[in-house]
mmCIF file of C-alpha atoms in Angstrom:
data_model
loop_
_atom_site.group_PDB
_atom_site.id
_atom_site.type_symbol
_atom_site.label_atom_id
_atom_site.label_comp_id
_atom_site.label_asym_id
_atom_site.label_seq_id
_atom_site.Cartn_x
_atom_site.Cartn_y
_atom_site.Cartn_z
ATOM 1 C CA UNK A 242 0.000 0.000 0.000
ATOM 2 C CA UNK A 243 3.231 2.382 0.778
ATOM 3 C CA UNK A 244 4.364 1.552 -2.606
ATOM 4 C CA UNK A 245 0.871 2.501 -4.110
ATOM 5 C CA UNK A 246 1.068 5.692 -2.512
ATOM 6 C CA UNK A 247 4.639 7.328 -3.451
ATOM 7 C CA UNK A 248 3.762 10.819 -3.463
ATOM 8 C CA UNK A 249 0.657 13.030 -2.063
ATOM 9 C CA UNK A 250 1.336 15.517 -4.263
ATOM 10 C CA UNK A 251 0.177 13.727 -6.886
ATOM 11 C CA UNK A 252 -3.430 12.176 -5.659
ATOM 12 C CA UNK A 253 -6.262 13.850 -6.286
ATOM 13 C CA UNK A 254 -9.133 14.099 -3.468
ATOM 14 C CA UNK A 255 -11.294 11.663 -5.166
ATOM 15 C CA UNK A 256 -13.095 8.539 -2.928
ATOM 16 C CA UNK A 257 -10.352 6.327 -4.429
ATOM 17 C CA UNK A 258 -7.277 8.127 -3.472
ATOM 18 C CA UNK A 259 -8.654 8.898 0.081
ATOM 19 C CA UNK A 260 -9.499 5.351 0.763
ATOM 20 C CA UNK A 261 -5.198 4.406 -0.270
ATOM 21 C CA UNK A 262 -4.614 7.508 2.276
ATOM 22 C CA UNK A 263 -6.648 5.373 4.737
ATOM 23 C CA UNK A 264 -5.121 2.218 4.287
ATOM 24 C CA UNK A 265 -1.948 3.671 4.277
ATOM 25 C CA UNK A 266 -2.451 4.539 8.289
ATOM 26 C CA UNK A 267 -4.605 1.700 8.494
ATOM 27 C CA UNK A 268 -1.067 -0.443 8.212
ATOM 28 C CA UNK A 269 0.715 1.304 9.910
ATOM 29 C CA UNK A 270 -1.738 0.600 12.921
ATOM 30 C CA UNK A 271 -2.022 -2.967 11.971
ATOM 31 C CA UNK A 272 1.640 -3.461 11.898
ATOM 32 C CA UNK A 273 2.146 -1.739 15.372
ATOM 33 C CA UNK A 274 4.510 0.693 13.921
ATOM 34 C CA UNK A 275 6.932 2.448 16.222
ATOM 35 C CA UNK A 276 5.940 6.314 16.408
ATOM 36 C CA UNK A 277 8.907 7.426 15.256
ATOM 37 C CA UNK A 278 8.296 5.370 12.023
ATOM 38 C CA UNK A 279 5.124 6.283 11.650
ATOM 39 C CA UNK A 280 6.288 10.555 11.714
ATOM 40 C CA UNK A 281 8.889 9.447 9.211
ATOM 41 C CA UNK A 282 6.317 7.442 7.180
ATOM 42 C CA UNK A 283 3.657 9.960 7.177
ATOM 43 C CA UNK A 284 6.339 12.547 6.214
ATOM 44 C CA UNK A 285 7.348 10.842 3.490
ATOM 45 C CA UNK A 286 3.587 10.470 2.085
ATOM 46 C CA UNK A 287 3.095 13.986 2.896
ATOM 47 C CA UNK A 288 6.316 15.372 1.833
ATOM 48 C CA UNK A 289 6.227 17.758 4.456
ATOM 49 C CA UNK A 290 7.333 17.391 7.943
ATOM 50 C CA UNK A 291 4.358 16.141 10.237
ATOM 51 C CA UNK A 292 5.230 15.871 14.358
ATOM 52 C CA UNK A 293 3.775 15.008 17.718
ATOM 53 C CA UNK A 294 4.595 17.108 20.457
ATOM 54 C CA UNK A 295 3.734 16.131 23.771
ATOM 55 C CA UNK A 296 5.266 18.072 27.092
ATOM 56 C CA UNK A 297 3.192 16.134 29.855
ATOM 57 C CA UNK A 298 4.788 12.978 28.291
ATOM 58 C CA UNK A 299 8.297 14.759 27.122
ATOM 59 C CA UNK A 300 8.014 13.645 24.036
ATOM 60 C CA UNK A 301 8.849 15.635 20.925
ATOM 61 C CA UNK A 302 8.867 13.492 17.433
ATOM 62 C CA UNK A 303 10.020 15.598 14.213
ATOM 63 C CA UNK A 304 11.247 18.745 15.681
ATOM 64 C CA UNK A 305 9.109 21.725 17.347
ATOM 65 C CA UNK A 306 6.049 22.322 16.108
ATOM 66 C CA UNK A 307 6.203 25.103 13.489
ATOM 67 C CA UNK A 308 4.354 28.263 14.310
ATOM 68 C CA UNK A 309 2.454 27.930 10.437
ATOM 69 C CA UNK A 310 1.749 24.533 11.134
ATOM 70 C CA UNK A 311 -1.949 22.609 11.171
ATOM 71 C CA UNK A 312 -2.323 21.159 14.493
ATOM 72 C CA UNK A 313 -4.479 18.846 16.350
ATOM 73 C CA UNK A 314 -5.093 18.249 20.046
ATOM 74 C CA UNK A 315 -5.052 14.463 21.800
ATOM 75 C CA UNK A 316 -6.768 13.751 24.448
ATOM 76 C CA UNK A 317 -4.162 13.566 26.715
ATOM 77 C CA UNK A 318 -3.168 17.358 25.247
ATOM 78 C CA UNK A 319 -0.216 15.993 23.277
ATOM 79 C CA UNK A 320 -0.364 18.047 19.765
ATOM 80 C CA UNK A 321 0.191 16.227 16.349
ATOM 81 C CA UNK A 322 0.587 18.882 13.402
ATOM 82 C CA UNK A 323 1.411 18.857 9.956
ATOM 83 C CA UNK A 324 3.776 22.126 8.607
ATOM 84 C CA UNK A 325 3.471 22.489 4.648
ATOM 85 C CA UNK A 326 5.126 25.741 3.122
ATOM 86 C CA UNK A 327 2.845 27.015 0.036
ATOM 87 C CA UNK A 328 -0.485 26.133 -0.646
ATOM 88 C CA UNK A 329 -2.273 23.020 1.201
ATOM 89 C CA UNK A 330 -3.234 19.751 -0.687
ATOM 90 C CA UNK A 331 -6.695 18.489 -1.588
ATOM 91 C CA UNK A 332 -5.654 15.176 0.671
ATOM 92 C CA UNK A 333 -3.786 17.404 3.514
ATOM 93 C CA UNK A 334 -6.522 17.475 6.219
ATOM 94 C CA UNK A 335 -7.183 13.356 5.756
ATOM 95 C CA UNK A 336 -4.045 12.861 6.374
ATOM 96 C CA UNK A 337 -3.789 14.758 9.508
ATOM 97 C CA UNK A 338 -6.709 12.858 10.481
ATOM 98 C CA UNK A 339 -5.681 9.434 10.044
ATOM 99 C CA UNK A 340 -1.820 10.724 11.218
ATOM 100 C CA UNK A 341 -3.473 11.965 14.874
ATOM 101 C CA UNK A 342 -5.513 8.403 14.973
ATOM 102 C CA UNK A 343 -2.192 6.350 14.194
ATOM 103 C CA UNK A 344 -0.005 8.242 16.855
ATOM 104 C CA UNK A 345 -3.143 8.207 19.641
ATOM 105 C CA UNK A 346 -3.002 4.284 19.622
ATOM 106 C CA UNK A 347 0.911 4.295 19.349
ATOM 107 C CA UNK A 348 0.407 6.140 22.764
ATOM 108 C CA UNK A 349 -1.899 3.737 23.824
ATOM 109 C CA UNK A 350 -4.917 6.520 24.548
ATOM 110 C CA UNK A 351 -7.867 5.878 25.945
ATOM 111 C CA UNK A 352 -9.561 7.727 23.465
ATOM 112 C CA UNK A 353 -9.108 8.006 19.528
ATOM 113 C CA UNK A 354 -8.378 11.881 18.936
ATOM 114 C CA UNK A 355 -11.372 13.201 17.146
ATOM 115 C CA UNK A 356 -12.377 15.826 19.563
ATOM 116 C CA UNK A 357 -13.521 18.530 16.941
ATOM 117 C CA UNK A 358 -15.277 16.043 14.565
ATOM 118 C CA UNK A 359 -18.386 15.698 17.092
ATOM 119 C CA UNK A 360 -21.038 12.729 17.343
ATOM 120 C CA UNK A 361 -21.886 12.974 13.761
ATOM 121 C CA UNK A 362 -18.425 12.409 12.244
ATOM 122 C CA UNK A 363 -17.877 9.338 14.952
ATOM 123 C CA UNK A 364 -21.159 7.922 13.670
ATOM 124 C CA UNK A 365 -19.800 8.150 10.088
ATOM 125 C CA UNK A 366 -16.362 6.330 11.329
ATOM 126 C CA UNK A 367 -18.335 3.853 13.498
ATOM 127 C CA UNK A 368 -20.603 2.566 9.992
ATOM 128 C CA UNK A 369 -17.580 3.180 7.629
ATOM 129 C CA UNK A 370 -16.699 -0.056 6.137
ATOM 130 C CA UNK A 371 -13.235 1.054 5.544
ATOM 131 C CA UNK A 372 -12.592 2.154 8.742
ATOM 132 C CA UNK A 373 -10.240 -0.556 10.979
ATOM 133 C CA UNK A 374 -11.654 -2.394 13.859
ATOM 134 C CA UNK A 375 -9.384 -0.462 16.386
ATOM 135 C CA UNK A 376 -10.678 2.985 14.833
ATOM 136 C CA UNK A 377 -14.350 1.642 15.031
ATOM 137 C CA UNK A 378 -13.373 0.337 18.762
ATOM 138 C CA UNK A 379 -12.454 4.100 19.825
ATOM 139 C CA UNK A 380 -15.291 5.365 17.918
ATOM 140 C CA UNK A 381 -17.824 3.771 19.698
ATOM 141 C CA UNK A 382 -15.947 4.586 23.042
ATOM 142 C CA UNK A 383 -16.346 7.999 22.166
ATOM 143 C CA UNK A 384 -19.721 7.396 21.833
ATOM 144 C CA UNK A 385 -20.122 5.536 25.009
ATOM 145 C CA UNK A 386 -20.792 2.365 23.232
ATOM 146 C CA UNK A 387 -18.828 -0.897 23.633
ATOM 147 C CA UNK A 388 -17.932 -3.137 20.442
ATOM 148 C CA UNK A 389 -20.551 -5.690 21.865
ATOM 149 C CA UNK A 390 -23.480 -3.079 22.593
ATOM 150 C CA UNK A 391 -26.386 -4.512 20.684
ATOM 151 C CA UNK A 392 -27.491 -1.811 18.112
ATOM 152 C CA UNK A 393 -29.637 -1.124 15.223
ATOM 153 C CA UNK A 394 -28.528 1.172 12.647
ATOM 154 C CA UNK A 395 -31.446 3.177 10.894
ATOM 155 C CA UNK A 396 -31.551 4.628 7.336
ATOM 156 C CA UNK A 397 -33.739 7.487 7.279
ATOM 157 C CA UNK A 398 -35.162 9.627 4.444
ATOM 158 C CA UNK A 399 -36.748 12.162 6.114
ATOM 159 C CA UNK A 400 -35.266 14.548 9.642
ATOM 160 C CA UNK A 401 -33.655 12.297 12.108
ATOM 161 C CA UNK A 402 -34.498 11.728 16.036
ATOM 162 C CA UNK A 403 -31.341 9.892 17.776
ATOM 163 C CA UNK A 404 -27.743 9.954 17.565
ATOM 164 C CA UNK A 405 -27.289 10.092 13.504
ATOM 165 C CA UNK A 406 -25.115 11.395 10.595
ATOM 166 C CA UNK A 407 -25.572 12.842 7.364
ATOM 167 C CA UNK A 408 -24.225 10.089 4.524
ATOM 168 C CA UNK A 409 -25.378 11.109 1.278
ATOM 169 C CA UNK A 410 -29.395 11.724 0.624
ATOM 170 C CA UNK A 411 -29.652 10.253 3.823
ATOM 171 C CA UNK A 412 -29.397 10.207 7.614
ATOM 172 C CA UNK A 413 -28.030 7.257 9.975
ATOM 173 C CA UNK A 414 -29.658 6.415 13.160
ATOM 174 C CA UNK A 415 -27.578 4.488 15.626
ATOM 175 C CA UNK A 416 -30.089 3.051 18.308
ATOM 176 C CA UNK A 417 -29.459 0.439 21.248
ATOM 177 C CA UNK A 418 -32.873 0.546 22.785
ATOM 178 C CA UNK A 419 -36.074 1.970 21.747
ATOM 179 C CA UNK A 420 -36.063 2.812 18.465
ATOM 180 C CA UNK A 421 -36.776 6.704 18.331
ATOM 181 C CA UNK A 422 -39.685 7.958 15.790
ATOM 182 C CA UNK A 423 -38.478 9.111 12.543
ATOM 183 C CA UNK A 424 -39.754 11.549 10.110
ATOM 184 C CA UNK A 425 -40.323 9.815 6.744
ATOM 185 C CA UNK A 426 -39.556 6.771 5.455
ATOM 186 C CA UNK A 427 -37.200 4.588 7.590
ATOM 187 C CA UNK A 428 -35.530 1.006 7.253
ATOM 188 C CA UNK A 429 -33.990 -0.473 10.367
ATOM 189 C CA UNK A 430 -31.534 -3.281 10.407
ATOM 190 C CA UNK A 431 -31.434 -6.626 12.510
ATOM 191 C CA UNK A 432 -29.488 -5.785 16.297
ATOM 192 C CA UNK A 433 -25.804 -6.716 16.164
ATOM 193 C CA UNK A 434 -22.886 -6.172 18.372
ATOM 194 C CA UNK A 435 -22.001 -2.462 17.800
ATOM 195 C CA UNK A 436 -18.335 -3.475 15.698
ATOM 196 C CA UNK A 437 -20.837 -4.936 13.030
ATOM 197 C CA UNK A 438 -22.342 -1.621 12.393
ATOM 198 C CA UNK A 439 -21.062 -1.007 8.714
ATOM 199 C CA UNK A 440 -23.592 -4.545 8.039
ATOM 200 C CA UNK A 441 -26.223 -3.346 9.903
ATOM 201 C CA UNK A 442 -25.861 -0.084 7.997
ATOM 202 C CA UNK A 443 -26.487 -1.685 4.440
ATOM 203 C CA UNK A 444 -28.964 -3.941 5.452
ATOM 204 C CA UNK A 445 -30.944 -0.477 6.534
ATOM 205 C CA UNK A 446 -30.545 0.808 3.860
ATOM 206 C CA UNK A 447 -31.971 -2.327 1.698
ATOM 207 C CA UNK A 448 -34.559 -2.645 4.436
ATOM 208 C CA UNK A 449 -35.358 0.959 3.235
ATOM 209 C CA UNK A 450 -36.154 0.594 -0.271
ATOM 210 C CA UNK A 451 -39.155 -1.396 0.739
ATOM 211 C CA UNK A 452 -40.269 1.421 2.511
ATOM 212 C CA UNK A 453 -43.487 3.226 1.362
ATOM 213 C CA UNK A 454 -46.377 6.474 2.208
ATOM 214 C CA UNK A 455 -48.531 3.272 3.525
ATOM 215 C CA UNK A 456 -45.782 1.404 5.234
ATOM 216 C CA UNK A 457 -43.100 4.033 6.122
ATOM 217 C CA UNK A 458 -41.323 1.955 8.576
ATOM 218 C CA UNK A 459 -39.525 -1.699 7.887
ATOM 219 C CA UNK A 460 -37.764 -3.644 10.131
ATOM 220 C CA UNK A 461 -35.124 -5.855 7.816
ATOM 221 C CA UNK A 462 -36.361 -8.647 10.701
ATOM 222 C CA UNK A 463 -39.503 -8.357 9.443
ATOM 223 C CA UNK A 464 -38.544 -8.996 6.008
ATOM 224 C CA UNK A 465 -37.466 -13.028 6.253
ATOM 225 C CA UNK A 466 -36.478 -14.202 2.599
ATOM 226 C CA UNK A 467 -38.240 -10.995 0.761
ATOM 227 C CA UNK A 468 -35.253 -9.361 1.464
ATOM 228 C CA UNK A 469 -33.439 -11.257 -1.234
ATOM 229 C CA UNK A 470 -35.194 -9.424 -3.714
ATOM 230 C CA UNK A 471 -33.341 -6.625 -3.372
ATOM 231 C CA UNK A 472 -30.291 -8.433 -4.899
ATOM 232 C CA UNK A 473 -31.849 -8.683 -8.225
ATOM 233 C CA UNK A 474 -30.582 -5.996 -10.692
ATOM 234 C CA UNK A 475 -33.103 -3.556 -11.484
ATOM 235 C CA UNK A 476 -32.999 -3.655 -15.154
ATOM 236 C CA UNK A 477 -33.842 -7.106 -15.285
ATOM 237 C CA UNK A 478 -36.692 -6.392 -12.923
ATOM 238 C CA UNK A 479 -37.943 -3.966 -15.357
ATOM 239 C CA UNK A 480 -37.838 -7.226 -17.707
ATOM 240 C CA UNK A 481 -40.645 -9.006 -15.992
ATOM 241 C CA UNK A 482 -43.844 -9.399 -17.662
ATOM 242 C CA UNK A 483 -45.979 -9.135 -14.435
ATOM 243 C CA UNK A 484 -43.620 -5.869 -14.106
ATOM 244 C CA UNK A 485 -44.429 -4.829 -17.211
ATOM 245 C CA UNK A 486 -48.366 -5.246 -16.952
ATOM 246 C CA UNK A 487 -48.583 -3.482 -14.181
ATOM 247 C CA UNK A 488 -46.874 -0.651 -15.638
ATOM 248 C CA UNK A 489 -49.551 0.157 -18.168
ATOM 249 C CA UNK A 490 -52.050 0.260 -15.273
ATOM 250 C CA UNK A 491 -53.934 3.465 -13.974
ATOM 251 C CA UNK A 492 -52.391 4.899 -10.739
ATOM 252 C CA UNK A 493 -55.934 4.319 -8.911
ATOM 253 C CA UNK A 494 -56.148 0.870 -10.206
ATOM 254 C CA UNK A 495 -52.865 0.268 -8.607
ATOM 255 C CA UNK A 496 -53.701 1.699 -5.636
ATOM 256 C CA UNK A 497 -56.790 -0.368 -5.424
ATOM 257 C CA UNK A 498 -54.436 -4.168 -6.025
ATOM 258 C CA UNK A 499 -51.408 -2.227 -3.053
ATOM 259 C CA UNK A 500 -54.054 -2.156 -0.711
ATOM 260 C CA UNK A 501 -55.683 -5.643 -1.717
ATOM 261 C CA UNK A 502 -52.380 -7.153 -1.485
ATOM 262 C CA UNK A 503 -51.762 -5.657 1.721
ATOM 263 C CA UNK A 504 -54.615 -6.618 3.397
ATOM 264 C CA UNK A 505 -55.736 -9.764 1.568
ATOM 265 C CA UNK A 506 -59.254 -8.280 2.033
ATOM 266 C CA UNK A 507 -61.680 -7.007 -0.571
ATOM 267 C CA UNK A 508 -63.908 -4.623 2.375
ATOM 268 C CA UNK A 509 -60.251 -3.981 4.048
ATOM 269 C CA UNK A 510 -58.771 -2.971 1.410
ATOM 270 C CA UNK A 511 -61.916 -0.154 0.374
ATOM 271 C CA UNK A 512 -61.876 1.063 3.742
ATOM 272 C CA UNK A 513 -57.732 1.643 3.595
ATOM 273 C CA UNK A 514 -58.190 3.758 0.335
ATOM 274 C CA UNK A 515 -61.715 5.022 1.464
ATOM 275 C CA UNK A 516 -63.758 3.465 -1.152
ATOM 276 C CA UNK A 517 -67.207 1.696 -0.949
ATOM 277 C CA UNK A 518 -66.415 -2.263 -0.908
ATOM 278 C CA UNK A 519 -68.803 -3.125 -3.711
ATOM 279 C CA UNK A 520 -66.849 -0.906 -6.125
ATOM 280 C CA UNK A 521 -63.798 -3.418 -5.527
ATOM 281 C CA UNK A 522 -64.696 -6.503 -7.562
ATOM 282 C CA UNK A 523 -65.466 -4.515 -10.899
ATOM 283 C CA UNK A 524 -61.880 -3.102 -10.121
ATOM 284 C CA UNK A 525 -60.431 -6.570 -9.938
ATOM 285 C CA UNK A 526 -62.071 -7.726 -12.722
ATOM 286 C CA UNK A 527 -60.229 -5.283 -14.926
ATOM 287 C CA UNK A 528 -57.482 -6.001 -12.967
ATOM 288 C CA UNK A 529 -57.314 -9.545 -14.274
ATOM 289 C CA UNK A 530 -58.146 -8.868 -17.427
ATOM 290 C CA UNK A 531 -54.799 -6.540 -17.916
ATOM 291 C CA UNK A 532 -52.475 -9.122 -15.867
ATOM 292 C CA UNK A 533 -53.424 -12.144 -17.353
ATOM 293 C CA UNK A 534 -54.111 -13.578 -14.270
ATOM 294 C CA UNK A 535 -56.642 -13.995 -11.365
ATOM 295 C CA UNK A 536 -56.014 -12.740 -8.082
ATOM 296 C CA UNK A 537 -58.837 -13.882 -6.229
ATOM 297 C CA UNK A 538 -56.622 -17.183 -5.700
ATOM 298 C CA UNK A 539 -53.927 -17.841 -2.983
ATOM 299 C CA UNK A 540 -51.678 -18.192 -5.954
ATOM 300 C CA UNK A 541 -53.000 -15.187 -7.533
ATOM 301 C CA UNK A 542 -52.666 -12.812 -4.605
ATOM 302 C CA UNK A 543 -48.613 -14.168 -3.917
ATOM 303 C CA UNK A 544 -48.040 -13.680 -7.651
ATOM 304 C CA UNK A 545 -50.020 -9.990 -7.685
ATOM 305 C CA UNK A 546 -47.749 -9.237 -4.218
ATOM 306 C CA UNK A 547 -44.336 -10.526 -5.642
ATOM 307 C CA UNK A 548 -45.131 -8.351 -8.870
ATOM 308 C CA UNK A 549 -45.923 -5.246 -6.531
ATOM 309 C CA UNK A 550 -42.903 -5.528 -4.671
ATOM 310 C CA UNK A 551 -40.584 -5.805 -7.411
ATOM 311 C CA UNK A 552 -42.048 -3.174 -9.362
ATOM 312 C CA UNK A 553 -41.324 -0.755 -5.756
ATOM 313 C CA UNK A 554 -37.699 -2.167 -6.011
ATOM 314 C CA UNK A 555 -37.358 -1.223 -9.357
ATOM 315 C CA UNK A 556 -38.173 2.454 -8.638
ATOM 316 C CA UNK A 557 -36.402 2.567 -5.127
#
């Protein structure tokens, strides 16, 4: 990975290059690498000098600390910096990052050095699949959460309630005991031990895209083997015939078959979309005569759900 590397300068701060920055520190942790190697490894990536000062400890590793460098506090108050003359790189502040994190468990702290990041940017390290287990480990300390808490993760759409983070279009939720109401749609993984989290996290978000207006909340437990569905590419579910004939339905004739499906009732299913339950056979006549297919069977009613919840796949 140190051979991958060679030179910051010339990495751009893309997702690809800041994941080689990562494992870059990430072996140096792995390896238990002296900190003195480590300040003359991250140098060397950096090419600029980079330093941990400590005077409770009387340690000082790569010189004083420059008066124009970028610093960062430990826990313990020792001070890792980075000093680069000219203009910063794209990669510079990542590297600091990971740098402080490498040096804190060199020291053997009792807590990862991510003081300024806050809850939200430990949350983000704790479901990072990329993170190490060590760096998830102090993460959740942070937090006040051991590696074997049990915890669900939650992938909301819509505000979230709890201790969460911002990843993309949408929020994480970690919870370890009553799951806190969310605004908007919400998927909510099986409970694992806490160092699982990154899992937990994509199964949320799969348990998500099942998510809908009439069923805003799903529990992946609740799922059983449906939850394989959501392996299956979505241009081949737009392939399906069943798919396909629903398609060319009328949005209130599709409303009418969601609500039979979901309630495997012709008078539940009027009430749930506020119609009169005589108006619901003529509806599932035409129904059948557009799918090819009755659905007043068992057989029917599976095959009308399956095709309603791969069409929602498709589109989520």
């Amino acid at each position: 990975m140190e051979g991958l590397l060679l030179r910051l300068s010339s990495l751009d701060a893309d997702a690809e290059n800041a994941v080689r920055v990562i494992g870059f520190f990430d072996r140096l942790i792995a390896t238990r690498t002296s900190l003195d190697a480590i300040v003359r490894k991250a140098s060397g990536l950096a090419e600029c000098p980079l330093g941990v000062s400590s005077p409770a400890r009387g340690l000082q590793v790569g010189g004083p600390t420059p008066a124009h460098a970028t610093r960062r506090e430990l826990e313990d108050g020792t001070i890792v910096w980075l000093a680069r003359a000219g203009k910063p790189l794209p990669l510079d502040d990542m590297v600091l990052e990971r740098f402080s994190i490498a040096v804190a468990l060199s020291l053997e702290l009792s807590r990862v050095p991510l003081p300024a990041l806050g809850d939200p940017a430990l949350v983000e390290l704790v479901l990072s699949d990329s993170a190490g287990e060590a760096e998830r480990s102090r993460a959740l300390h942070l937090l006040e959460l051991k590696p074997t808490t049990p915890l669900r993760v939650l992938a909301v759409k819509g505000t979230p309630t709890g201790l969460s983070a911002a990843l993309g279009p949408l929020h994480a939720v970690l919870a370890t005991n009553e799951i806190p109401d969310q605004d908007g749609e919400v998927g909510i993984s099986t409970q694992v031990p806490a160092i699982n989290a990154p899992a937990a996290w994509a199964e949320a978000r799969t348990a998500l895209r099942f998510a809908s207006v009439s069923h805003p909340a799903v529990r992946a437990d609740d799922l059983g083997s449906q939850i394989a569905l959501a392996s299956l590419p979505r241009e081949e579910i737009a392939k399906l015939p069943d798919v396909i004939a629903l398609d060319a339905l009328d949005q209130q004739l599709l409303t009418v078959l969601a609500a039979l499906a979901r309630t495997n009732s012709n008078r539940k299913a009027a009430t749930a979309i506020h119609r009169h339950h005589s108006t619901i056979p003529a509806r599932i006549a035409q129904a059948e005569t557009a799918l090819g297919f009755p659905i007043d069977t068992p057989a029917g009613r599976f095959r009308l759900h399956l095709a309603l919840v791969l069409r929602h796949l498709r589109d989520n």
